[in-house]
Short mmCIF file of C-alpha atoms and ligand atoms in Angstrom, two decimals:
data_model
loop_
_atom_site.label_atom_id
_atom_site.label_comp_id
_atom_site.label_asym_id
_atom_site.label_seq_id
_atom_site.Cartn_x
_atom_site.Cartn_y
_atom_site.Cartn_z
CA MET A 1 -10.67 -14.67 19.84
CA ILE A 2 -9.63 -17.23 17.26
CA PHE A 3 -9.46 -16.51 13.52
CA PRO A 4 -10.72 -18.82 10.76
CA GLU A 5 -8.67 -21.81 9.73
CA ASN A 6 -6.02 -20.91 7.12
CA PHE A 7 -6.17 -17.23 8.04
CA VAL A 8 -2.98 -15.73 6.57
CA TRP A 9 -0.67 -13.90 9.00
CA GLY A 10 2.27 -11.91 7.78
CA ALA A 11 4.10 -8.64 7.28
CA ALA A 12 4.67 -6.23 4.42
CA THR A 13 7.40 -3.99 3.04
CA ALA A 14 8.14 -2.11 -0.20
CA SER A 15 11.23 -2.05 -2.39
CA TYR A 16 12.30 1.60 -2.16
CA GLN A 17 11.61 1.70 1.56
CA ILE A 18 14.00 -1.13 2.50
CA GLU A 19 16.33 -2.27 -0.29
CA GLY A 20 18.99 0.42 -0.69
CA ALA A 21 21.63 -0.61 -3.28
CA VAL A 22 20.15 1.90 -5.68
CA LYS A 23 22.99 1.70 -8.18
CA GLU A 24 23.66 -2.01 -8.08
CA ASP A 25 23.30 -4.67 -10.74
CA GLY A 26 22.09 -2.28 -13.40
CA ARG A 27 19.20 -0.68 -11.48
CA GLY A 28 17.94 2.49 -13.19
CA GLN A 29 16.69 5.62 -11.44
CA SER A 30 13.20 5.83 -10.09
CA ILE A 31 11.10 8.91 -9.42
CA TRP A 32 11.81 8.41 -5.72
CA ASP A 33 15.60 8.64 -6.25
CA VAL A 34 15.18 11.96 -8.02
CA PHE A 35 12.54 13.25 -5.61
CA SER A 36 14.38 12.31 -2.41
CA HIS A 37 17.62 13.82 -3.72
CA THR A 38 15.88 17.13 -4.40
CA PRO A 39 16.27 19.28 -1.26
CA GLY A 40 13.11 20.10 0.64
CA ASN A 41 11.10 17.04 -0.34
CA VAL A 42 11.92 14.57 2.44
CA ALA A 43 12.32 15.27 6.16
CA GLY A 44 15.97 15.40 7.19
CA GLY A 45 17.07 15.17 3.54
CA ASP A 46 16.78 11.39 3.84
CA THR A 47 16.95 9.16 0.76
CA GLY A 48 16.50 5.46 0.06
CA ASP A 49 20.15 5.08 -1.06
CA VAL A 50 20.93 2.64 1.75
CA ALA A 51 17.64 2.24 3.66
CA CYS A 52 17.68 -1.12 5.52
CA ASP A 53 20.29 -2.51 3.10
CA HIS A 54 17.84 -5.35 2.59
CA TYR A 55 19.32 -5.94 -0.88
CA HIS A 56 22.39 -7.34 0.85
CA ARG A 57 20.74 -8.58 4.03
CA HIS A 58 17.73 -10.45 2.66
CA THR A 59 19.00 -13.80 3.92
CA GLY A 60 19.11 -12.62 7.53
CA ASP A 61 15.79 -10.83 7.11
CA VAL A 62 14.08 -13.99 5.87
CA ALA A 63 15.54 -15.90 8.83
CA LEU A 64 14.01 -13.26 11.10
CA MET A 65 10.63 -13.67 9.40
CA ARG A 66 10.84 -17.38 10.00
CA GLU A 67 11.63 -16.87 13.68
CA LEU A 68 8.55 -14.68 13.97
CA GLY A 69 6.46 -17.43 12.40
CA LEU A 70 5.21 -15.36 9.47
CA ALA A 71 3.14 -17.38 7.02
CA ALA A 72 3.24 -14.68 4.35
CA TYR A 73 5.55 -11.88 3.30
CA ARG A 74 4.37 -9.08 1.04
CA PHE A 75 7.20 -7.30 -0.80
CA SER A 76 7.35 -5.18 -3.92
CA VAL A 77 9.51 -5.49 -7.01
CA ALA A 78 11.46 -2.38 -8.04
CA TRP A 79 10.53 -1.71 -11.64
CA PRO A 80 13.86 0.09 -12.37
CA ARG A 81 15.79 -3.02 -11.32
CA VAL A 82 13.87 -5.01 -13.93
CA GLN A 83 13.71 -2.39 -16.67
CA PRO A 84 16.16 0.43 -15.88
CA ASP A 85 14.43 2.76 -18.36
CA GLY A 86 10.95 1.33 -17.93
CA THR A 87 10.88 -0.38 -21.33
CA GLY A 88 12.66 -3.05 -23.30
CA PRO A 89 14.28 -6.31 -22.35
CA ALA A 90 14.44 -7.31 -18.70
CA ASN A 91 17.68 -6.90 -16.77
CA PRO A 92 18.48 -10.43 -15.54
CA ARG A 93 20.70 -9.21 -12.68
CA GLY A 94 17.85 -7.16 -11.25
CA LEU A 95 15.43 -10.07 -11.46
CA ALA A 96 18.00 -12.39 -9.88
CA PHE A 97 17.63 -10.56 -6.57
CA TYR A 98 13.92 -11.38 -6.37
CA ASP A 99 14.64 -14.89 -7.57
CA ARG A 100 16.92 -15.44 -4.56
CA LEU A 101 14.47 -13.78 -2.19
CA VAL A 102 11.57 -15.96 -3.37
CA ASP A 103 13.62 -19.13 -3.05
CA GLU A 104 14.63 -18.20 0.48
CA LEU A 105 11.03 -17.43 1.45
CA LEU A 106 9.79 -20.73 0.08
CA ALA A 107 12.59 -22.62 1.83
CA ALA A 108 11.48 -20.93 5.08
CA GLY A 109 7.87 -21.96 4.49
CA ILE A 110 6.75 -18.37 3.89
CA THR A 111 4.31 -17.59 1.06
CA PRO A 112 5.55 -14.71 -1.12
CA TYR A 113 3.02 -12.00 -2.06
CA ALA A 114 4.58 -9.91 -4.82
CA THR A 115 3.47 -6.35 -5.55
CA LEU A 116 4.50 -5.06 -8.96
CA TYR A 117 4.11 -1.34 -8.37
CA HIS A 118 4.71 0.28 -5.00
CA TRP A 119 5.48 3.75 -6.38
CA ASP A 120 9.05 3.47 -7.75
CA LEU A 121 8.32 4.40 -11.36
CA PRO A 122 11.39 4.46 -13.63
CA GLN A 123 12.38 8.12 -13.99
CA ALA A 124 12.74 7.64 -17.76
CA LEU A 125 8.98 7.04 -17.93
CA GLU A 126 8.29 10.09 -15.78
CA ASP A 127 10.34 12.10 -18.29
CA ARG A 128 7.75 11.00 -20.87
CA GLY A 129 4.81 12.12 -18.73
CA GLY A 130 4.74 9.44 -16.03
CA TRP A 131 1.25 8.39 -15.04
CA THR A 132 -0.29 11.35 -16.84
CA ALA A 133 0.70 9.56 -20.06
CA ARG A 134 -1.49 6.73 -21.27
CA ASP A 135 1.54 4.85 -22.56
CA THR A 136 2.75 4.22 -19.00
CA ALA A 137 -0.18 1.84 -18.48
CA HIS A 138 1.04 -0.30 -21.39
CA ARG A 139 4.57 -0.21 -20.04
CA LEU A 140 3.31 -1.57 -16.70
CA ALA A 141 1.77 -4.55 -18.49
CA ASP A 142 5.05 -5.35 -20.26
CA TYR A 143 6.94 -5.07 -16.99
CA ALA A 144 4.41 -7.32 -15.25
CA GLU A 145 4.95 -9.94 -17.93
CA ALA A 146 8.74 -9.80 -17.49
CA VAL A 147 8.49 -10.29 -13.73
CA HIS A 148 5.96 -13.09 -14.05
CA ALA A 149 8.14 -14.84 -16.63
CA ARG A 150 10.93 -15.05 -14.08
CA LEU A 151 9.02 -15.64 -10.83
CA GLY A 152 5.64 -16.99 -11.90
CA ASP A 153 6.65 -20.62 -11.45
CA ARG A 154 7.03 -19.98 -7.70
CA VAL A 155 5.06 -16.83 -6.84
CA ARG A 156 1.32 -17.52 -6.78
CA HIS A 157 0.04 -14.26 -5.26
CA TRP A 158 0.28 -11.16 -7.42
CA THR A 159 -0.67 -7.57 -6.73
CA THR A 160 -0.64 -5.08 -9.58
CA LEU A 161 -0.72 -1.74 -7.74
CA ASN A 162 -0.28 -0.56 -4.18
CA GLU A 163 -2.53 2.36 -3.25
CA PRO A 164 -3.18 4.06 -6.58
CA TRP A 165 -4.92 6.92 -4.70
CA VAL A 166 -1.63 7.86 -3.00
CA ALA A 167 0.40 7.43 -6.19
CA ALA A 168 -1.96 9.71 -8.12
CA TYR A 169 -3.01 12.37 -5.62
CA LEU A 170 0.09 12.73 -3.43
CA GLY A 171 2.37 12.25 -6.44
CA TYR A 172 0.61 14.50 -8.97
CA GLY A 173 -1.97 16.44 -6.91
CA ASN A 174 -0.39 17.94 -3.80
CA GLY A 175 3.21 17.03 -4.60
CA VAL A 176 4.00 15.48 -1.20
CA HIS A 177 5.26 12.32 -2.92
CA ALA A 178 7.30 11.71 -6.08
CA PRO A 179 7.21 13.00 -8.73
CA GLY A 180 6.09 16.07 -6.78
CA ARG A 181 3.67 17.56 -9.27
CA ARG A 182 0.87 19.85 -8.08
CA ASP A 183 -1.96 19.75 -10.53
CA PRO A 184 -5.36 18.22 -9.73
CA ALA A 185 -6.11 17.57 -13.41
CA ALA A 186 -2.81 15.67 -13.76
CA ALA A 187 -3.69 13.67 -10.65
CA MET A 188 -7.04 12.62 -12.09
CA ARG A 189 -5.43 11.55 -15.36
CA ALA A 190 -2.79 9.66 -13.38
CA ALA A 191 -5.49 7.86 -11.39
CA HIS A 192 -7.16 6.66 -14.58
CA HIS A 193 -3.93 5.54 -16.20
CA LEU A 194 -2.94 3.67 -13.04
CA LEU A 195 -6.27 1.84 -13.23
CA LEU A 196 -5.76 1.13 -16.91
CA GLY A 197 -2.29 -0.19 -16.08
CA HIS A 198 -3.84 -2.40 -13.42
CA GLY A 199 -6.28 -3.87 -15.94
CA LEU A 200 -3.71 -4.38 -18.69
CA ALA A 201 -1.22 -5.95 -16.28
CA ALA A 202 -3.89 -8.15 -14.70
CA ALA A 203 -4.97 -9.39 -18.13
CA ARG A 204 -1.36 -10.16 -19.03
CA LEU A 205 -0.86 -12.09 -15.78
CA ARG A 206 -4.11 -13.99 -16.37
CA GLU A 207 -2.95 -14.98 -19.88
CA ARG A 208 0.12 -16.41 -18.24
CA GLY A 209 -1.99 -18.45 -15.84
CA ALA A 210 -1.80 -16.34 -12.69
CA GLN A 211 -4.57 -17.35 -10.30
CA HIS A 212 -4.42 -15.07 -7.28
CA LEU A 213 -4.68 -11.48 -8.48
CA MET A 214 -5.08 -8.64 -6.05
CA LEU A 215 -5.47 -4.88 -6.22
CA VAL A 216 -4.34 -3.09 -3.05
CA VAL A 217 -6.06 0.15 -2.11
CA ASN A 218 -5.59 2.50 0.81
CA SER A 219 -9.08 2.66 2.10
CA ALA A 220 -10.78 4.17 5.08
CA PRO A 221 -14.30 4.76 6.14
CA ALA A 222 -15.30 8.41 5.87
CA LEU A 223 -16.83 9.48 9.18
CA THR A 224 -18.21 12.71 10.57
CA PRO A 225 -16.55 13.97 13.75
CA ALA A 226 -19.57 12.77 15.74
CA GLN A 227 -19.25 9.24 14.33
CA VAL A 228 -15.70 8.83 15.64
CA GLY A 229 -16.09 6.73 18.74
CA ASP A 230 -19.89 6.58 18.41
CA PRO A 231 -21.13 4.03 15.88
CA SER A 232 -24.72 4.99 16.64
CA ALA A 233 -24.30 8.65 15.61
CA VAL A 234 -26.40 9.48 12.54
CA PRO A 235 -25.12 12.36 10.40
CA GLY A 236 -27.47 14.95 8.96
CA GLU A 237 -28.20 15.03 5.25
CA ALA A 238 -25.41 17.39 4.16
CA ASP A 239 -22.79 15.61 6.25
CA ALA A 240 -23.96 12.20 5.02
CA ALA A 241 -23.55 13.43 1.44
CA ALA A 242 -20.01 14.65 2.25
CA VAL A 243 -19.18 11.26 3.72
CA GLU A 244 -20.41 9.43 0.62
CA ARG A 245 -18.56 11.76 -1.72
CA VAL A 246 -15.27 11.25 0.11
CA HIS A 247 -15.83 7.51 0.06
CA ALA A 248 -16.40 7.68 -3.70
CA LEU A 249 -13.25 9.75 -4.24
CA LEU A 250 -10.99 7.58 -2.11
CA THR A 251 -12.29 4.04 -2.49
CA GLY A 252 -15.03 3.95 -5.14
CA GLN A 253 -12.77 5.68 -7.67
CA PHE A 254 -10.58 2.57 -7.78
CA LEU A 255 -12.71 -0.38 -6.73
CA ASP A 256 -15.85 0.52 -8.70
CA PRO A 257 -14.01 0.51 -12.06
CA ALA A 258 -11.91 -2.54 -11.14
CA VAL A 259 -14.83 -4.61 -9.88
CA HIS A 260 -17.95 -3.18 -11.49
CA GLY A 261 -16.49 -1.51 -14.60
CA ARG A 262 -17.87 1.95 -13.83
CA TYR A 263 -16.77 5.18 -12.20
CA PRO A 264 -18.73 6.76 -9.36
CA GLU A 265 -20.63 9.84 -10.58
CA ALA A 266 -18.68 12.02 -8.11
CA VAL A 267 -15.40 11.07 -9.79
CA LEU A 268 -16.64 11.87 -13.29
CA GLU A 269 -17.98 15.22 -12.06
CA ALA A 270 -14.66 16.06 -10.39
CA ALA A 271 -12.77 15.10 -13.55
CA GLY A 272 -15.17 17.22 -15.59
CA ARG A 273 -14.20 20.26 -13.53
CA ASN A 274 -10.47 19.32 -13.50
CA GLY A 275 -9.20 18.96 -17.04
CA GLY A 276 -12.15 16.99 -18.38
CA THR A 277 -12.81 13.31 -18.97
CA GLY A 278 -11.19 13.08 -22.42
CA HIS A 279 -8.50 10.72 -21.15
CA ILE A 280 -11.18 8.11 -20.32
CA GLN A 281 -11.53 6.42 -23.68
CA ASP A 282 -14.28 4.14 -24.93
CA GLY A 283 -13.55 0.61 -23.85
CA ASP A 284 -11.20 1.57 -21.00
CA LEU A 285 -13.57 0.43 -18.28
CA GLU A 286 -13.84 -3.01 -19.91
CA LEU A 287 -10.03 -3.20 -19.93
CA ILE A 288 -9.88 -2.18 -16.28
CA ALA A 289 -12.54 -4.58 -14.99
CA VAL A 290 -10.48 -7.76 -15.29
CA PRO A 291 -11.81 -10.04 -12.54
CA ILE A 292 -9.63 -9.98 -9.43
CA ASP A 293 -9.46 -12.66 -6.77
CA GLN A 294 -8.88 -10.51 -3.74
CA ILE A 295 -9.06 -6.91 -2.61
CA GLY A 296 -6.14 -5.79 -0.48
CA VAL A 297 -6.95 -3.11 2.06
CA ASN A 298 -4.39 -0.85 3.70
CA TYR A 299 -6.02 0.76 6.73
CA TYR A 300 -4.44 3.34 9.02
CA ASN A 301 -7.13 5.80 10.05
CA PRO A 302 -10.54 7.07 9.01
CA CYS A 303 -11.21 10.18 6.92
CA VAL A 304 -13.06 12.61 9.17
CA VAL A 305 -15.14 15.05 7.14
CA GLU A 306 -18.21 17.23 7.19
CA ALA A 307 -20.06 19.47 4.79
CA ALA A 308 -18.36 22.87 4.88
CA PRO A 309 -19.21 25.19 1.99
CA GLY A 310 -16.54 27.79 1.46
CA GLU A 311 -13.63 25.75 2.82
CA PRO A 312 -10.49 26.00 0.69
CA ALA A 313 -10.19 22.92 -1.53
CA ASP A 314 -7.67 20.29 -0.46
CA ALA A 315 -5.16 19.89 -3.30
CA ALA A 316 -5.14 16.10 -2.91
CA TRP A 317 -8.93 15.85 -3.16
CA PRO A 318 -10.35 17.35 -6.36
CA GLY A 319 -14.12 17.02 -6.07
CA SER A 320 -14.17 17.79 -2.35
CA GLU A 321 -14.40 21.59 -2.69
CA ASP A 322 -17.31 21.98 -0.27
CA ILE A 323 -16.06 19.41 2.25
CA GLY A 324 -14.06 20.13 5.39
CA PHE A 325 -11.37 17.68 6.53
CA ARG A 326 -11.20 17.50 10.31
CA ALA A 327 -8.86 16.16 12.94
CA ALA A 328 -10.47 13.26 14.80
CA GLU A 329 -10.86 13.47 18.54
CA ALA A 330 -8.79 10.42 19.33
CA PRO A 331 -5.25 9.67 20.52
CA SER A 332 -2.79 9.66 17.63
CA THR A 333 0.41 8.00 16.45
CA ALA A 334 3.75 9.68 15.75
CA MET A 335 2.41 10.42 12.25
CA GLY A 336 -0.37 12.43 13.89
CA TRP A 337 -2.86 9.86 12.57
CA PRO A 338 -5.82 9.24 14.90
CA ILE A 339 -6.17 5.75 16.35
CA VAL A 340 -9.68 4.54 15.47
CA PRO A 341 -9.72 0.73 15.42
CA ASP A 342 -13.44 0.37 14.73
CA GLY A 343 -12.83 2.20 11.45
CA LEU A 344 -11.37 -1.10 10.26
CA SER A 345 -14.48 -3.17 10.99
CA ARG A 346 -16.74 -0.53 9.45
CA LEU A 347 -14.57 -0.54 6.34
CA LEU A 348 -14.37 -4.32 5.95
CA VAL A 349 -18.09 -4.75 6.38
CA ARG A 350 -18.82 -2.05 3.80
CA LEU A 351 -16.35 -3.45 1.25
CA THR A 352 -17.94 -6.89 1.58
CA ARG A 353 -21.33 -5.32 0.92
CA ASP A 354 -20.17 -3.18 -2.03
CA TYR A 355 -18.00 -5.82 -3.69
CA PRO A 356 -19.69 -9.10 -2.80
CA GLY A 357 -17.97 -12.35 -3.56
CA ILE A 358 -14.44 -10.91 -3.51
CA PRO A 359 -12.40 -11.95 -0.45
CA LEU A 360 -10.56 -9.25 1.44
CA MET A 361 -7.12 -9.14 2.96
CA VAL A 362 -5.70 -6.47 5.25
CA THR A 363 -2.48 -5.92 3.34
CA GLU A 364 -1.21 -3.16 5.66
CA ASN A 365 -2.07 -2.01 9.15
CA GLY A 366 0.30 -0.58 11.70
CA ALA A 367 1.59 2.56 13.37
CA ALA A 368 4.65 4.72 13.96
CA PHE A 369 5.67 5.49 17.53
CA GLU A 370 8.78 6.94 19.20
CA ASP A 371 10.58 3.64 19.73
CA VAL A 372 13.87 3.40 21.62
CA VAL A 373 16.16 0.47 22.23
CA VAL A 374 16.88 -0.03 25.94
CA ASP A 375 19.14 -2.91 26.95
CA GLY A 376 18.49 -4.68 23.68
CA ARG A 377 14.71 -4.42 23.92
CA VAL A 378 12.07 -2.10 22.49
CA HIS A 379 9.05 -1.88 24.77
CA ASP A 380 6.54 -0.63 22.21
CA ALA A 381 3.43 -1.16 24.30
CA GLU A 382 1.56 1.44 22.24
CA ARG A 383 2.09 -0.56 19.06
CA VAL A 384 0.98 -3.78 20.73
CA SER A 385 -2.18 -2.06 21.85
CA PHE A 386 -2.71 -0.53 18.39
CA LEU A 387 -2.35 -3.91 16.68
CA GLU A 388 -4.44 -5.71 19.24
CA GLY A 389 -7.24 -3.17 18.95
CA HIS A 390 -7.29 -3.50 15.17
CA LEU A 391 -7.19 -7.30 15.27
CA ARG A 392 -10.20 -7.29 17.56
CA GLU A 393 -12.05 -5.19 15.01
CA ALA A 394 -10.91 -7.45 12.16
CA HIS A 395 -12.36 -10.38 14.09
CA ARG A 396 -15.56 -8.47 14.74
CA ALA A 397 -15.87 -7.75 11.02
CA ILE A 398 -15.53 -11.45 10.22
CA GLU A 399 -18.32 -12.21 12.69
CA ALA A 400 -20.41 -9.54 10.99
CA GLY A 401 -19.94 -11.30 7.65
CA ALA A 402 -16.80 -9.75 6.14
CA ASP A 403 -14.90 -12.25 4.04
CA LEU A 404 -11.47 -11.45 5.48
CA ARG A 405 -8.72 -13.96 4.63
CA GLY A 406 -5.59 -12.49 6.17
CA TYR A 407 -3.79 -9.72 8.02
CA LEU A 408 -0.37 -8.30 7.19
CA VAL A 409 1.27 -5.86 9.54
CA TRP A 410 2.99 -2.75 8.21
CA SER A 411 5.83 -3.15 8.53
CA LEU A 412 8.34 -5.90 9.10
CA LEU A 413 11.17 -3.37 9.51
CA ASP A 414 11.52 0.30 10.36
CA ASN A 415 12.14 1.85 6.97
CA PHE A 416 12.18 4.89 4.68
CA GLU A 417 8.77 6.40 5.41
CA TRP A 418 8.50 8.39 2.15
CA ALA A 419 8.27 12.16 2.77
CA GLU A 420 8.86 11.56 6.50
CA GLY A 421 12.20 9.84 5.94
CA TYR A 422 13.62 7.58 8.67
CA ARG A 423 12.26 9.53 11.60
CA ARG A 424 8.98 7.60 11.54
CA ARG A 425 9.32 3.98 12.62
CA PHE A 426 6.57 1.56 11.56
CA GLY A 427 8.47 -1.70 12.05
CA ILE A 428 7.76 -4.53 14.45
CA VAL A 429 11.52 -4.96 14.12
CA HIS A 430 13.71 -2.00 15.04
CA VAL A 431 16.51 -1.00 12.64
CA ASP A 432 19.59 0.88 13.85
CA TYR A 433 20.56 2.61 10.61
CA ALA A 434 24.15 3.22 11.75
CA THR A 435 24.87 -0.49 12.22
CA GLN A 436 21.89 -2.08 10.38
CA ALA A 437 21.25 -4.09 13.56
CA ARG A 438 17.75 -5.59 13.69
CA THR A 439 16.02 -5.81 17.09
CA PRO A 440 12.58 -7.40 17.28
CA LYS A 441 10.36 -5.07 19.28
CA ASP A 442 7.97 -6.35 21.94
CA SER A 443 5.25 -6.09 19.26
CA ALA A 444 7.13 -8.64 17.12
CA LEU A 445 7.27 -11.11 20.00
CA TRP A 446 3.61 -10.46 20.73
CA PHE A 447 2.72 -10.95 17.05
CA ARG A 448 4.60 -14.26 17.01
CA ASN A 449 2.25 -15.48 19.75
CA VAL A 450 -0.82 -14.23 17.92
CA ILE A 451 0.26 -16.18 14.84
CA ALA A 452 1.07 -19.31 16.87
CA ARG A 453 -2.37 -19.38 18.45
CA ASN A 454 -4.20 -18.02 15.36
CA GLY A 455 -5.75 -15.25 17.36
CA LEU A 456 -5.79 -13.26 20.54
C1 PNW B 501 1.12 3.49 2.92
N1 PNW B 501 -1.32 9.51 3.44
O1 PNW B 501 1.38 4.79 2.52
C2 PNW B 501 2.10 2.70 2.08
O2 PNW B 501 1.58 1.64 1.33
C3 PNW B 501 3.37 2.37 2.78
O3 PNW B 501 4.41 2.31 1.83
C4 PNW B 501 3.63 3.37 3.90
O4 PNW B 501 4.88 3.22 4.48
C5 PNW B 501 2.51 3.21 4.91
O5 PNW B 501 1.25 3.39 4.29
C6 PNW B 501 2.61 4.14 6.10
O6 PNW B 501 2.50 5.47 5.69
C7 PNW B 501 0.67 5.92 2.80
O7 PNW B 501 -0.63 10.54 3.68
C8 PNW B 501 1.38 7.11 2.86
O8 PNW B 501 -2.57 9.57 3.33
C9 PNW B 501 0.73 8.28 3.06
C10 PNW B 501 -0.66 8.29 3.20
C11 PNW B 501 -1.38 7.11 3.12
C12 PNW B 501 -0.70 5.91 2.92
#
């Protein structure tokens, strides 16, 4: 099972999840510093204060990436390192860290993929309304310009946002993520302002000559319980409508505006019943629909739903009031997420159909398991089988016509898994947080072979 020539193999991380060094070189506070330091928000009271100490260990970590044969490394830039208060002149000491990292990656023959926003909003901006405030979108564009001015001569691949659905609905809807607000109307405003920020930042990067622009969404096919494990199952009318609505709320809400310059009807209806659509101003959709060069897809598991009038609404899903969210009948990871590899092929094929002409990249795929180091090894056979199963489906999608250009595993390192803290390990490299020792798991050694032979 060989992948196309020039298929991009790599791994991904995010700033707050690995860097630590939260007070160094003038870094300001982010919403995740405040949120994780507020008791009750993160399992075990964990914070990103130290994390993988990548800020001090980046040289060794890049050497590790090279040993694994990664062709690409997707990282994110911490906005509060660049602009401690989210506005104003850039902090050169904060940018210098990414400058060093990029130079090391290039020297190792690894292509840097920079993400501008992977959820660590400067707290000073949150104090002015965060993503519920329209101004934050303009601030993102200024920040994007500052980062591009420093790194744009060497970084060719730029992502504006990572998973705006999570940032909006877990951050402002059900409060599971920072800033921990619980208000569906706020979440819908946040989603729009994130999109506006994407468009304004993308336009700014384009003006500066950026050529590979990507928006990264967490996407998943919506499936009925019967469709899990049975691609031939055909849902009834009501269930099919539920599936389409969930798809519109999760994926269409972001990709339809960004690519086609329009919102799905289901999103406008949900906004109408949750605070109104007044925040969507004339001309916004034109600003949002700046052409992008690639769609990044983070896939973990499908959304299993069925029509269920009278179910209590899920706080993270305004617009889904008559839809029931179900557990899939499938084995699951340590996150409790069902393992459904063919969800990936279904998704990639659909995205190619809905957004033709825009290449796709799997920007995250991976799983948490209960990994233990035994005699210097981590035998994570479950992760190997998870990754292998998903790669088979990625290959199948390509054969079915999906324009898939690369695959990045989440994650390079075990790291701060947001509300789950350090107890959930997604890395292909194990991290002992007491010593910061890195141990490549069996999955890392397996992945090195996959990369070397460009397939399975
Ligand atoms: C993604 N959910 O987050 C992120 O991009 C990563 O930073 C994260 O570590 C990874 O997936 C694994 O979780 C998500 O609850 C976090 O639906 C939570 C959800 C989805 C994605």
